[in-house]
XYZ file of C-alpha atoms in Angstrom:
477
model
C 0.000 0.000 0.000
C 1.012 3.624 -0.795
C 3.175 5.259 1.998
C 1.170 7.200 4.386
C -2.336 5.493 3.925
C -4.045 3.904 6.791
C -2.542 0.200 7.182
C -6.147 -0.811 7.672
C -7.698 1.039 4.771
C -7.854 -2.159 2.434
C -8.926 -4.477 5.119
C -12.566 -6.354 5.524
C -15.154 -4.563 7.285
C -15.125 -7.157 9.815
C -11.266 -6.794 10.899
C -12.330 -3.218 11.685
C -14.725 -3.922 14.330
C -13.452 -3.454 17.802
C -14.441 -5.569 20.794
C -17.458 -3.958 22.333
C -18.578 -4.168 18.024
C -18.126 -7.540 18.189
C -19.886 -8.058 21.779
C -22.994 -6.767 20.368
C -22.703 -8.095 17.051
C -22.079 -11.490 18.540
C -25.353 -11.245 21.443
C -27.962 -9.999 18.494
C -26.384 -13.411 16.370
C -25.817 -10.609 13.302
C -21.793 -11.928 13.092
C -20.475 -15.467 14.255
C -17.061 -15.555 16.008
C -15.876 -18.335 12.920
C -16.825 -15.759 10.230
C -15.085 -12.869 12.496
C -12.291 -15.002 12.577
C -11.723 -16.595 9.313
C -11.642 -12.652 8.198
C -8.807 -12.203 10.693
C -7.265 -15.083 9.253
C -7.357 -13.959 5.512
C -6.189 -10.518 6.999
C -3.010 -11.999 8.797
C -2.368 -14.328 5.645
C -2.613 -11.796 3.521
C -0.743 -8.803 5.352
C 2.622 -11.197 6.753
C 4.293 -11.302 3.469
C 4.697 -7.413 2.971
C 5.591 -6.728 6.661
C 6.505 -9.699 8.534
C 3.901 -9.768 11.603
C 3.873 -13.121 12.602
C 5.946 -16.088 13.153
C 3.177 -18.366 12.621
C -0.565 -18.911 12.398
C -2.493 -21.579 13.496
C -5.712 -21.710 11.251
C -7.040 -25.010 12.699
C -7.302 -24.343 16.632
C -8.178 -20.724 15.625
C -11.509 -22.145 13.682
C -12.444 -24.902 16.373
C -11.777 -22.224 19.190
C -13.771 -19.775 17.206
C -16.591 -22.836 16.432
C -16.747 -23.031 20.232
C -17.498 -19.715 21.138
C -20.312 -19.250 18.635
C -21.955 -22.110 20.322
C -21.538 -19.774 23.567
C -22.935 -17.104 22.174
C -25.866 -18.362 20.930
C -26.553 -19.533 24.024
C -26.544 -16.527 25.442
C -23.322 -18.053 27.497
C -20.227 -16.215 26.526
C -17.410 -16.685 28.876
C -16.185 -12.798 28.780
C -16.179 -9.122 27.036
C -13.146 -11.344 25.240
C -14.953 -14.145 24.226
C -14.817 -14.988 20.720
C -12.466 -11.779 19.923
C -9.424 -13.041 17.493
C -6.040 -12.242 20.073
C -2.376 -12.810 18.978
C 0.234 -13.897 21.358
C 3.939 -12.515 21.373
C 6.585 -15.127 20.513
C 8.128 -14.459 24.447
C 4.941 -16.223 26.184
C 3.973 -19.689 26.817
C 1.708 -21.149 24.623
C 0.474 -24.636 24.960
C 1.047 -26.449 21.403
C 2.722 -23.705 20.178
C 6.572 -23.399 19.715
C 7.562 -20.644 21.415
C 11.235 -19.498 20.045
C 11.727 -15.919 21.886
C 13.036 -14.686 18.358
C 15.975 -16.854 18.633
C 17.443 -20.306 17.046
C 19.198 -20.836 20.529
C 15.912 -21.963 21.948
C 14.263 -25.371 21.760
C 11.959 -25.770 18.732
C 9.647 -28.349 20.749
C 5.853 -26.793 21.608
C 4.838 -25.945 25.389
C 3.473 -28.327 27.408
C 1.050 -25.356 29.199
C 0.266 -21.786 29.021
C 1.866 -18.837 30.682
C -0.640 -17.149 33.485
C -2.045 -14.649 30.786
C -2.376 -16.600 28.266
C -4.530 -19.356 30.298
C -6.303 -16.149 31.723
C -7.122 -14.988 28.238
C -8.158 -18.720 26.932
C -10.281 -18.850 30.341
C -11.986 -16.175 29.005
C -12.511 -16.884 25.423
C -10.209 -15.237 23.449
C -9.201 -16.940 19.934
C -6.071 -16.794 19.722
C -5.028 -16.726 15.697
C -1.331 -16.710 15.912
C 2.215 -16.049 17.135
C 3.604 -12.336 16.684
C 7.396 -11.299 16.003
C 10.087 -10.523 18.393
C 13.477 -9.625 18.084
C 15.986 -12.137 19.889
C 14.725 -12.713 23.853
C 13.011 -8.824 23.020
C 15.959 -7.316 23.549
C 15.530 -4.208 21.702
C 12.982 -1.391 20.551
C 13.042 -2.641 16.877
C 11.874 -5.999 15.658
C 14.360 -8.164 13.542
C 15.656 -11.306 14.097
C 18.284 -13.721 12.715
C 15.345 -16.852 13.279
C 12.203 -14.664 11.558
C 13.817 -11.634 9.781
C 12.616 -7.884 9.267
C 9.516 -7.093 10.590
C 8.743 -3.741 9.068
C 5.549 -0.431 9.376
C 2.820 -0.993 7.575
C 3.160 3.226 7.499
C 6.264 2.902 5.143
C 7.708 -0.716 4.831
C 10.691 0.937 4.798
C 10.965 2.088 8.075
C 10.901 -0.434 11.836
C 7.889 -0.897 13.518
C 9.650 -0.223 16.501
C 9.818 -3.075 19.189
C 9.931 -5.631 20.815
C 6.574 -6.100 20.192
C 6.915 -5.167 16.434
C 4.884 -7.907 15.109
C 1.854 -7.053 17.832
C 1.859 -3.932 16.704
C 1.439 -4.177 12.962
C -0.918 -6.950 13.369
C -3.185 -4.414 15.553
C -2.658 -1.574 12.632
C -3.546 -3.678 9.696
C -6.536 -5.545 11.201
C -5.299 -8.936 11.831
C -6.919 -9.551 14.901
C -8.831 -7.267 17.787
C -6.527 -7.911 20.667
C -2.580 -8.249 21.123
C -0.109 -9.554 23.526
C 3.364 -7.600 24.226
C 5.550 -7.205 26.355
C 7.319 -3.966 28.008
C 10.597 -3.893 29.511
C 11.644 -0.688 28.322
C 9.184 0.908 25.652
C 8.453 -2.801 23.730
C 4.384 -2.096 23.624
C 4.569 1.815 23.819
C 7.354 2.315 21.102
C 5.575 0.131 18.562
C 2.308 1.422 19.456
C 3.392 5.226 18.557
C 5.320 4.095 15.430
C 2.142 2.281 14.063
C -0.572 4.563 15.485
C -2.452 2.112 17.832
C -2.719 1.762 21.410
C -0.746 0.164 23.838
C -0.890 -0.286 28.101
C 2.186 -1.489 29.953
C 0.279 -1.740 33.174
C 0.781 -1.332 36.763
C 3.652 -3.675 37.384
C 1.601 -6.751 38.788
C -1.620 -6.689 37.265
C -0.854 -9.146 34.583
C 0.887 -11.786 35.963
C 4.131 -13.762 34.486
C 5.823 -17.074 34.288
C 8.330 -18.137 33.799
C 9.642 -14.891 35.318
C 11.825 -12.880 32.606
C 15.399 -12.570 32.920
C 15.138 -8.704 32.797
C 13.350 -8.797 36.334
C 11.066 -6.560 37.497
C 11.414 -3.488 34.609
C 9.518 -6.504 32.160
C 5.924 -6.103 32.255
C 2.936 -7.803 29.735
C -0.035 -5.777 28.023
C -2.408 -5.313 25.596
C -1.975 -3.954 22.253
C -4.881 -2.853 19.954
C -6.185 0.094 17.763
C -8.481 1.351 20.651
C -8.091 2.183 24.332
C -11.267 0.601 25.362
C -9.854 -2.916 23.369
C -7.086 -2.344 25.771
C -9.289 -1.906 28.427
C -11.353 -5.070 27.579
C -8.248 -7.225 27.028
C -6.550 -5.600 30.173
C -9.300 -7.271 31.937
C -9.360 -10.717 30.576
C -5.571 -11.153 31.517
C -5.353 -9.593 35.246
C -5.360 -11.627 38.428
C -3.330 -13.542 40.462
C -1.338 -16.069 39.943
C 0.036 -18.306 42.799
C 3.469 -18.863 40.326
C 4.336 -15.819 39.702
C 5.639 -14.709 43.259
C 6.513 -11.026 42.027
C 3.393 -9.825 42.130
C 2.894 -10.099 45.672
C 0.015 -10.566 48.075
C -2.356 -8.625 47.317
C -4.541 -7.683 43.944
C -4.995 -4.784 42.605
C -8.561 -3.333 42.031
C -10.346 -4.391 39.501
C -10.786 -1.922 36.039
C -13.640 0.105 35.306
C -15.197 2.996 33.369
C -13.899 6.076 35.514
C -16.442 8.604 34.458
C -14.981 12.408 34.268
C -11.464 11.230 34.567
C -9.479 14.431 33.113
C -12.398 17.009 34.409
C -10.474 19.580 36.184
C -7.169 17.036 36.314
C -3.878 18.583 37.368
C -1.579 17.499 34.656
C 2.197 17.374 34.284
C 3.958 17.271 31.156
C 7.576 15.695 30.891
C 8.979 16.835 27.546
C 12.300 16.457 28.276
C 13.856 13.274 27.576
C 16.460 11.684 30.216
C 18.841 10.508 27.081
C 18.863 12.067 23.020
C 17.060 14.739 21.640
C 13.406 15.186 21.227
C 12.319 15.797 17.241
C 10.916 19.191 16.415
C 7.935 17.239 14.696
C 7.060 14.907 17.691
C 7.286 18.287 20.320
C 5.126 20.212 17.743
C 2.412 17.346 17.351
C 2.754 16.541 21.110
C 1.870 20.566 22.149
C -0.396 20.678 20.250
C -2.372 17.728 21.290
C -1.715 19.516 24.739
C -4.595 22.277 23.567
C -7.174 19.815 23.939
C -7.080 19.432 27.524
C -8.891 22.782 27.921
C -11.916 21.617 26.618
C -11.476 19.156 29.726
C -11.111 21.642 32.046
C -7.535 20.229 32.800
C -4.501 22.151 33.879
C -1.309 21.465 32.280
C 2.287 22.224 33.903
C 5.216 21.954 32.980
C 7.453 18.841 34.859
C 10.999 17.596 35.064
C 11.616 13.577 36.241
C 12.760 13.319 39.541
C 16.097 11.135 39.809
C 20.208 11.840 38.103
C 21.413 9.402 35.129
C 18.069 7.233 34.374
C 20.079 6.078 31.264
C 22.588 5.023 33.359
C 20.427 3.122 35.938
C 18.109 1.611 33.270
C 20.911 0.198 31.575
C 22.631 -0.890 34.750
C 19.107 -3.390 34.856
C 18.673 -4.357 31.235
C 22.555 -5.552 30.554
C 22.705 -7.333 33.706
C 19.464 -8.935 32.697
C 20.939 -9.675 29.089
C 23.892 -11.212 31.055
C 21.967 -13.683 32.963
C 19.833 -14.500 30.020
C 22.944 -15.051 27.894
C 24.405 -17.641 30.664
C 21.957 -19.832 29.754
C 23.260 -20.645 26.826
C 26.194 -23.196 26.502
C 29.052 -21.365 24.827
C 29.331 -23.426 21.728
C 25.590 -22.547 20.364
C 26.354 -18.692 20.728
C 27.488 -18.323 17.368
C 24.191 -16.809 15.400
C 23.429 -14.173 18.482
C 22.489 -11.136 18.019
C 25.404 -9.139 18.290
C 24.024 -6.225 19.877
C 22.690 -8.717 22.162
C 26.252 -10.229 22.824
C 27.552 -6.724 23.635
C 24.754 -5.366 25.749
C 25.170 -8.803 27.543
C 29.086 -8.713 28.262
C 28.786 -5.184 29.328
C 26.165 -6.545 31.834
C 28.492 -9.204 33.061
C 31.128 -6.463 33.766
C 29.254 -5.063 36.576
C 30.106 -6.369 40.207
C 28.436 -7.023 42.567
C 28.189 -3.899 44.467
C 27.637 -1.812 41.327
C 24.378 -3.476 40.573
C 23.012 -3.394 44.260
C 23.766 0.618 44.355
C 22.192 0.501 40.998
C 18.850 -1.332 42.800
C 19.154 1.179 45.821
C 18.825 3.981 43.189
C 15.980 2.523 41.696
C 13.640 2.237 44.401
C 14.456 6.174 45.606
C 13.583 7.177 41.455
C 10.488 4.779 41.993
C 9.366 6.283 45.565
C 10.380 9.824 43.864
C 7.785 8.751 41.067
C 5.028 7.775 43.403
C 5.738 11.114 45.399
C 5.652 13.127 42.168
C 1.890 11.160 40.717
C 0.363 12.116 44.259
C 0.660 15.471 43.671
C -0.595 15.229 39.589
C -3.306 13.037 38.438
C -1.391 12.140 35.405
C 1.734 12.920 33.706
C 1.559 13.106 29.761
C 5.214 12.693 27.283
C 5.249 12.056 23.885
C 5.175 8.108 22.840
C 8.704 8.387 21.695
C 11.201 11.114 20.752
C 11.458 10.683 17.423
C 9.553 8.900 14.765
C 9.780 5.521 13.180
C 13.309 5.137 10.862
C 15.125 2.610 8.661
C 14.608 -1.169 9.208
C 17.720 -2.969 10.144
C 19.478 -0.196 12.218
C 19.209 -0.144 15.634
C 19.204 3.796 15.620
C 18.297 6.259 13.160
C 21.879 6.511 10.537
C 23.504 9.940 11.626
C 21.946 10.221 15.012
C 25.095 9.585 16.582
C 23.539 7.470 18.893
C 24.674 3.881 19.998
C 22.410 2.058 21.480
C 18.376 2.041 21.097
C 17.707 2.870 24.887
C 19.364 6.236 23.779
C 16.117 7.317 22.310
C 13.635 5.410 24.242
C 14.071 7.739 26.757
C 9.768 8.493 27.408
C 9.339 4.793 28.087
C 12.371 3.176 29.878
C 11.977 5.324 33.254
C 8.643 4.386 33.410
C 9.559 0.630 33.193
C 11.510 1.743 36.468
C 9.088 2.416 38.462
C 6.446 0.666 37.552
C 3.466 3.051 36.707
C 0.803 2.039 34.258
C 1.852 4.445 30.957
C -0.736 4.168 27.940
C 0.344 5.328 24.121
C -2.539 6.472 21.830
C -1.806 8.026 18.734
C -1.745 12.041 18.493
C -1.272 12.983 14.964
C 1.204 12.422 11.755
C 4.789 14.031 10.751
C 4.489 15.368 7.502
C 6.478 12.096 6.201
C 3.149 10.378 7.377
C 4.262 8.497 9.881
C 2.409 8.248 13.139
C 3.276 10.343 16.457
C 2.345 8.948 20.028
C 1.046 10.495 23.026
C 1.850 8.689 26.659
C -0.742 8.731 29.671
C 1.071 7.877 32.993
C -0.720 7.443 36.265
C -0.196 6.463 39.657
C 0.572 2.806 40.530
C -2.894 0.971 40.524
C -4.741 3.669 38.605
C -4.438 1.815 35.581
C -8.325 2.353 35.189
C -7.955 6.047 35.368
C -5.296 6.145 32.501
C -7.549 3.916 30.328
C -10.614 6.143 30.647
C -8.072 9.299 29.968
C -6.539 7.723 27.353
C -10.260 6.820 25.585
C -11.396 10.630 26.139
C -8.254 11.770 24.773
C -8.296 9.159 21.402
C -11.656 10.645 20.542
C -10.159 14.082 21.207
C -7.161 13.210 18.591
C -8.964 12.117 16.580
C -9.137 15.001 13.729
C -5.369 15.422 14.169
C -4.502 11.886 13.525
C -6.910 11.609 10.281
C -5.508 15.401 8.769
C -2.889 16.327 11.035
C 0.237 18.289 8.943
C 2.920 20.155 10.851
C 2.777 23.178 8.292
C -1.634 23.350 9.695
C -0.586 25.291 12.521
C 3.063 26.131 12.792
């Protein structure tokens, strides 16, 4: 498709049809959950040559999951919101019968023997799930390529990354190959994708969705939804919370349950971090990000200007992630190293260089940024950034040719302090560059209030709306 037109523009009616769509489309017996899936099908078959989305799709349980739910439906039984919705899962989760690679050949080709705690949460509740979506190796990094699967690239501009690691969720959700997405978040990997393909994407409170195996990136990894709306991410959100008795991280408790929070930005004190802890912030992104800022008038929301609390977040995040690469990389025996990544490979020796005292100051630093954080969302209801400072660029490069940066956590500097401490953060799209590439717009709230930043993030989609359909820098500069 031409650069710059709508990745779902060509698509079936019915792979445009959101969730609550389906729900009543479903009850009144006016669609079937097989035909609503056989269209995703088609749509995912159809789309995965030209950008790469998925890693495979399973057709057959797809159609007798589908078959199943339609015999819910029509009697008057479904099972959720979810039920009958086509979902894709992230090649970095459990899937029973599925092979589940983590983007890399290093990893054992043989299918799971059970599902990870979302995914059985999301088949509890009826969700179809219509394939695997790609990842670069063990997610490592905010693009999506792999040496096991290859390029995944925007359905914007095939030319240009989807961002990652959840590249292949995220150009699934913008062409219309399936209502709700899996990803995964340890620094930016649903948020990052989600503003360089113009959907939505949650990383929740850390907690809410709970994981297992735990990931070798610790506590900074979180799973989410992806979709094109933010009340599909509310619907999915729900499907996939609760506890889970293996994953001990989560803790005791549970956190309260989501729900429409009516009047959520009326009269809302609201900070806005524009300044990025690491690499510049692109003249087209601030424009289309201040202006979006207008909007909250009409809400009768004050917006102020903020600086992060906290000294070298760059510093600290990294201190996490290339320890985590380090441990992840001692899994594997020495002699089947040899196709790595090798910016994997180098983020992972530079993790294994820290000692042992480095990393626990590094921990200690962490938790005063995080209490910092939790001190700085009690005084404002929410905290808006831009998505990402700068908008998508070539496949295959890690960061944009003459930036002069090195590494991609350079300039994912609106997502990875959030992955720090933990706060739900939600990406909608705000508007286009002139290029026509998407531009994202990031909801934070206080720990728990992941509710409150979905019902924000819905008022503010339907605000955008006008500047993501016509949006051009030269309109108002």
């Amino acid at each position: 498709m031409p650069n710059g037109i709508s990745p779902i523009a060509d698509a079936d009616d019915l792979c445009r049809l959101s969730a609550a769509e389906l729900n009543v489309a479903y009850r009144a017996g006016s669609l079937s959950p097989v035909e609503v899936t056989m269209a995703a099908l088609a749509r995912a078959e159809a789309i995965n040559p030209l950008f790469n989305a998925f890693t495979m799709i399973d057709r057959k349980a797809a159609i007798e999951a589908a078959g199943a739910s339609e015999k819910r439906w029509r009697a008057g039984e479904p099972l959720s919101a979810a039920d009958g919705i086509p979902t894709t899962l992230k090649d970095i989760v459990w899937v029973e019968g599925w092979s589940v690679r983590y983007g890399s050949r290093t990893t054992p080709a043989a299918p799971c023997d059970r599902d990870a705690p979302a995914v059985a949460l999301l088949r509890r509740a009826g969700a179809v799930f219509i394939g695997q979506t790609t990842t670069p190796e063990f997610g490592w990094k905010a693009i999506t390529d792999s040496g096991l699967c290859g390029i995944t690239r925007n359905p914007w501009n095939a030319e240009k990354t989807p961002g990652g690691s959840s590249g292949g969720a995220a150009v699934a959700a913008a062409t219309g190959a399936g209502v709700f997405h899996l990803g995964t978040d340890g620094g930016g990997s649903i948020r990052i994708p989600a503003s360089f393909t113009g959907i939505a994407g949650l990383k929740p409170t850390f907690g809410r969705v709970p994981a297992y195996p735990s990931s070798a990136f610790g506590t900074v990894a979180h799973i989410g939804p992806m979709a094109r709306t933010a009340q599909d991410l509310s619907v999915m959100t729900q499907a996939m919370s609760g506890r889970d008795l293996s994953d001990w991280q989560q803790g005791a408790g549970t956190l309260a349950p989501l729900g429409r929070i009516d009047a959520t930005l009326q009269g809302a004190r609201v900070g806005y971090w524009s300044k990025p802890p690491s690499g510049v912030l692109d003249e087209e992104i601030a424009a289309a990000v201040s202006h979006a800022l207008t909007y909250f008038s009409a809400f009768g929301a004050t917006v102020e200007p903020i600086d992060l609390p906290g000294g070298d977040l760059l510093d600290l995040f990294q201190s996490h992630w290339f320890t985590g690469a380090a441990a992840r990389l001692a899994l594997i025996p020495e002699n089947e190293r040899a196709g790595i990544d090798p910016g994997f490979l180098e983020i992972a020796r530079a993790g294994a260089a820290f000692d042992a005292k480095a990393l626990v100051a590094a921990q200690l630093q962490r938790g005063e940024f995080g209490a910092a954080m939790d001190r700085l969302l009690d005084t404002y209801d929410f905290i808006v950034s831009p998505g990402t400072s700068i908008p998508a660029f070539d496949v295959g490069l890690e960061v944009p040719s003459g930036s002069g940066l090195s590494r991609w956590t350079e300039w994912a500097a609106f997502s990875y302090p959030i992955n720090l401490s933990q706060q739900p953060a939600c990406v909608i799209p705000c508007g286009m560059t002139a290029a026509g590439l998407p531009v994202g717009f990031q909801i934070i709230g206080a720990r728990g209030d992941d509710a409150q930043v979905l019902s924000a993030a819905a008022d503010l989609e339907a605000a955008f709306r006008p500047l993501t359909q016509a949006f051009r820098l030269k309109d108002f500069a």
